[in-house]
Short mmCIF file of C-alpha atoms in Angstrom, two decimals:
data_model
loop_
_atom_site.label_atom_id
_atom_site.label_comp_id
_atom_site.label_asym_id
_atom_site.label_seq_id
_atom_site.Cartn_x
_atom_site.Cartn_y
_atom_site.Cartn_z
CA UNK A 529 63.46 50.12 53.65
CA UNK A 530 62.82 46.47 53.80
CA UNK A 531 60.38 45.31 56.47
CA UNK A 532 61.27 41.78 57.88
CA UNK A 533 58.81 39.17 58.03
CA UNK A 534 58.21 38.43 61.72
CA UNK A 535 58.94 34.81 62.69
CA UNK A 536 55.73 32.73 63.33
CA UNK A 537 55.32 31.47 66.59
CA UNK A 538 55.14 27.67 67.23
CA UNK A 539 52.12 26.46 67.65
CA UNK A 540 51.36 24.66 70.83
CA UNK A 541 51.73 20.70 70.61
CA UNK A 542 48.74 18.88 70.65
CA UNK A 543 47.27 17.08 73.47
CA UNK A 544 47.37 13.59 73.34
CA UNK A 545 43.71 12.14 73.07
CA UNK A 546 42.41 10.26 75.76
CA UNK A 547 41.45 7.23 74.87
CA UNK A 548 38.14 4.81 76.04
CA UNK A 549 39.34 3.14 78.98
CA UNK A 550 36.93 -0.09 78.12
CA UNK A 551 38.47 -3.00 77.40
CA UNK A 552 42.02 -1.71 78.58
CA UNK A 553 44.32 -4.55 79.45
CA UNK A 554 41.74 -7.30 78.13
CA UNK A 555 39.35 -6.18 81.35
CA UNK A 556 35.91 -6.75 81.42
CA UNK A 557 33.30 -4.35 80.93
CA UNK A 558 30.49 -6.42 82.92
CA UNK A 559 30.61 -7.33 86.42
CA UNK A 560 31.92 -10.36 87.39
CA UNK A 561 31.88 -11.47 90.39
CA UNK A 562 29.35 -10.97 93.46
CA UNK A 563 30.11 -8.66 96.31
CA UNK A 564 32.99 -6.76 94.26
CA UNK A 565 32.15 -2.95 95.25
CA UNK A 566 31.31 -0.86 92.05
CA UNK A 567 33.16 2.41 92.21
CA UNK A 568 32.21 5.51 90.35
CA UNK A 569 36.27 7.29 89.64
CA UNK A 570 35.74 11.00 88.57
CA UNK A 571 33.40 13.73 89.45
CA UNK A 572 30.32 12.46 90.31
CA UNK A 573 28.43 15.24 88.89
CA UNK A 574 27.58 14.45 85.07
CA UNK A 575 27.14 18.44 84.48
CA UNK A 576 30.62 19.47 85.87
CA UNK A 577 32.82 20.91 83.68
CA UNK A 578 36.37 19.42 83.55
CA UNK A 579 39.94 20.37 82.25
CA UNK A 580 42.07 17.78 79.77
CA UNK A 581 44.52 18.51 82.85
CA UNK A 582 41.54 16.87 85.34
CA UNK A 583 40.32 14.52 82.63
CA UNK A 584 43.98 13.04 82.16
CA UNK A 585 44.59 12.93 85.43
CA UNK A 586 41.95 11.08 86.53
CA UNK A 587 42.54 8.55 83.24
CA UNK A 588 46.09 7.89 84.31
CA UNK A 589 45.43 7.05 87.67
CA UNK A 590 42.56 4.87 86.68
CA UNK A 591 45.44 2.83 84.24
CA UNK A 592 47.74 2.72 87.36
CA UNK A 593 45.10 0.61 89.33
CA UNK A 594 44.45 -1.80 86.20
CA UNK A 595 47.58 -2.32 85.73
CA UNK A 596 48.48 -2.85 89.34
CA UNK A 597 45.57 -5.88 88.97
CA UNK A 598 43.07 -3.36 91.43
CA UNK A 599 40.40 -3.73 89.59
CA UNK A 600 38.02 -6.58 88.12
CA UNK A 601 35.95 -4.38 85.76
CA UNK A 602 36.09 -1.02 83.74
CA UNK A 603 33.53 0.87 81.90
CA UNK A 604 33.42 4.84 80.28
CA UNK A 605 30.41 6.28 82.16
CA UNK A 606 30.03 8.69 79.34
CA UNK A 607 26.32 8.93 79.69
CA UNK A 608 24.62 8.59 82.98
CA UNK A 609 25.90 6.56 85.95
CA UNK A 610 22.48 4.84 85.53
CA UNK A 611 22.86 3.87 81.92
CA UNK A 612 26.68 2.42 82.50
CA UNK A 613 25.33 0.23 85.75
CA UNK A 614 22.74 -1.38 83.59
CA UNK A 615 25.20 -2.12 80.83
CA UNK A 616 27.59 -3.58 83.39
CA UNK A 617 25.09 -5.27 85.25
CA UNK A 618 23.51 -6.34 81.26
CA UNK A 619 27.22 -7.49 79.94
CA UNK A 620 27.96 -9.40 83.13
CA UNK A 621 24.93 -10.70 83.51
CA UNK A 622 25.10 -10.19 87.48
CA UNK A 623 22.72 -7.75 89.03
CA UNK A 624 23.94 -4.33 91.92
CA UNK A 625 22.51 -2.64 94.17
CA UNK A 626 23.39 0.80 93.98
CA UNK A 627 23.49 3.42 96.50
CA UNK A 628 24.22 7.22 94.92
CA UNK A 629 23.70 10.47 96.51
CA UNK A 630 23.94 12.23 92.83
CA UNK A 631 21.86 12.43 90.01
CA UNK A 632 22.03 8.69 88.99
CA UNK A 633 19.99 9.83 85.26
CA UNK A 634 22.23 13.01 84.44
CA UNK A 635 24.14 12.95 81.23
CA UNK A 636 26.88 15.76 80.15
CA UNK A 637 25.72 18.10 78.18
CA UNK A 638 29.10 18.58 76.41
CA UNK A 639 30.94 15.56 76.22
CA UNK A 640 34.05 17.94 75.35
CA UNK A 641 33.80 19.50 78.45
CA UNK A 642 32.83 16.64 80.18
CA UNK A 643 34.52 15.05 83.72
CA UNK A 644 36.16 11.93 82.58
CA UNK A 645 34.00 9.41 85.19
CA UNK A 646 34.85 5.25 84.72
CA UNK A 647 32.68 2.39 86.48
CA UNK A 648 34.98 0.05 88.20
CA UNK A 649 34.23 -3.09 90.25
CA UNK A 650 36.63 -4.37 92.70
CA UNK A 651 37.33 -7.51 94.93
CA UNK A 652 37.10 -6.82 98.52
CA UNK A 653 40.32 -7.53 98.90
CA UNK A 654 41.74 -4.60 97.04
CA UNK A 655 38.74 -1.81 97.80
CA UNK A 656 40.91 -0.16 100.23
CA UNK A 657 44.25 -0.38 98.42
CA UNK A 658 42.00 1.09 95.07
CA UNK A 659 40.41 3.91 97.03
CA UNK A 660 43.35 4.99 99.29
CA UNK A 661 44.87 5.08 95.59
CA UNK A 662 42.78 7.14 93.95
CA UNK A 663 42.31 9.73 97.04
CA UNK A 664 45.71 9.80 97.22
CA UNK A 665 46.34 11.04 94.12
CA UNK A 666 43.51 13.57 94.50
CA UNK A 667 40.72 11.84 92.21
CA UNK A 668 37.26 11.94 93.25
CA UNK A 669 35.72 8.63 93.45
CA UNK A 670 32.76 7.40 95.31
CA UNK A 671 31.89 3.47 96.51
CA UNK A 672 28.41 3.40 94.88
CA UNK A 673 27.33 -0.09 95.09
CA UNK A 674 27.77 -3.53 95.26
CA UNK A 675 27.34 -6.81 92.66
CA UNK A 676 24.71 -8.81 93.44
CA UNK A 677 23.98 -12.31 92.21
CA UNK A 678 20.50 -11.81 91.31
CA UNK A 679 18.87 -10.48 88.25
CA UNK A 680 18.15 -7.24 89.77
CA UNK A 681 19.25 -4.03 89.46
CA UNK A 682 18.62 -2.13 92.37
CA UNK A 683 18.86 1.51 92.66
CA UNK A 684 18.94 2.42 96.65
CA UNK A 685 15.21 0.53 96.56
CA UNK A 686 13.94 3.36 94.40
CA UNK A 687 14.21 1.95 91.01
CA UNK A 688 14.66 -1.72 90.46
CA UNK A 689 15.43 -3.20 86.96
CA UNK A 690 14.97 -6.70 85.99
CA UNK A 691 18.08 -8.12 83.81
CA UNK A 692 15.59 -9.98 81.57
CA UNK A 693 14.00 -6.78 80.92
CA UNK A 694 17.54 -5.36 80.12
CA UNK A 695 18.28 -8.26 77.55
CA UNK A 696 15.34 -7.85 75.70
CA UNK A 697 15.00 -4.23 75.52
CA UNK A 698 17.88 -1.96 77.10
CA UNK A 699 16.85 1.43 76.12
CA UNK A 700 13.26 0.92 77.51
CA UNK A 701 14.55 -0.55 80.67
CA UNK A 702 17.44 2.46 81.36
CA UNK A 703 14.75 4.89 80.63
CA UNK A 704 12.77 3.55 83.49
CA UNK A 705 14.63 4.78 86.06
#
């Protein structure tokens, strides 16, 4: 007797990458102007492990609100919510003062298992459209901080950080905190 080969089964599609939300629709990744709230979208916790399901979620919600004009400035906070501030503050070359109940120096351990978590700054104007947005939809975000005009970088009046000290050498300045 013949045997019959079994049909393979298909293999699951793949998921579509998610891409680096900086620079998305021509934003800004540094502040830019004063008194825009900085808002940490994602899990706040660094060490969390996420789903693509969360990750994407979060991503495509994020997209909505730049595209709906929500939000001033975007950056990946794929390190620590310390490290991104600085580069926003850095890049923009205005200064925040930061307010966060989390760990403000954690990084993920596994960036493939990673929360998806983006830095956003937003006019006054639109902080309550952008938030009721995102909790609407279910995505944790947190109002972390403000943008300041001065050349500080202020972390709840724990941990300052000069911007000239940030110019001239980031990675001694971050690692300050």
């Amino acid at each position: 007797a013949k045997k019959t080969a079994k049909a393979a089964a298909p293999k699951p599609a793949p998921k579509p990458e998610i891409k680096p939300i900086d620079g998305y629709n021509d934003l800004p990744i540094g502040f830019v102007e004063a008194d825009d709230l900085i808002v940490l979208i994602g899990n706040a916790d660094a060490t969390a492990e996420a789903t693509y399901e969360s990750n994407s979620s979060v991503d495509a919600i994020a997209r909505g609100a730049i595209d709906a004009g929500l939000v001033r400035s975007v950056r990946n906070c794929d390190k620590s919510v310390a490290r991104a501030v600085c580069e926003c503050a850095n890049t923009g070359d205005k200064g925040a003062f930061i307010v966060f109940d989390g760990d403000l120096t954690a990084e993920p351990a596994d960036a493939g298992k990673a929360p998806l978590r983006i830095l956003a700054s937003v006019s006054m104007e639109n902080e309550s459209e952008l938030l009721d947005r995102l909790r609407g939809a279910g995505v944790p975000c947190s109002a972390i901080g403000r943008v300041m005009n001065d050349w500080q970088v202020n972390f709840d009046n724990v941990a300052s950080v000069d911007l000239n000290w940030l110019k001239s050498d980031f990675n001694a300045a971050v690692a300050s905190i």
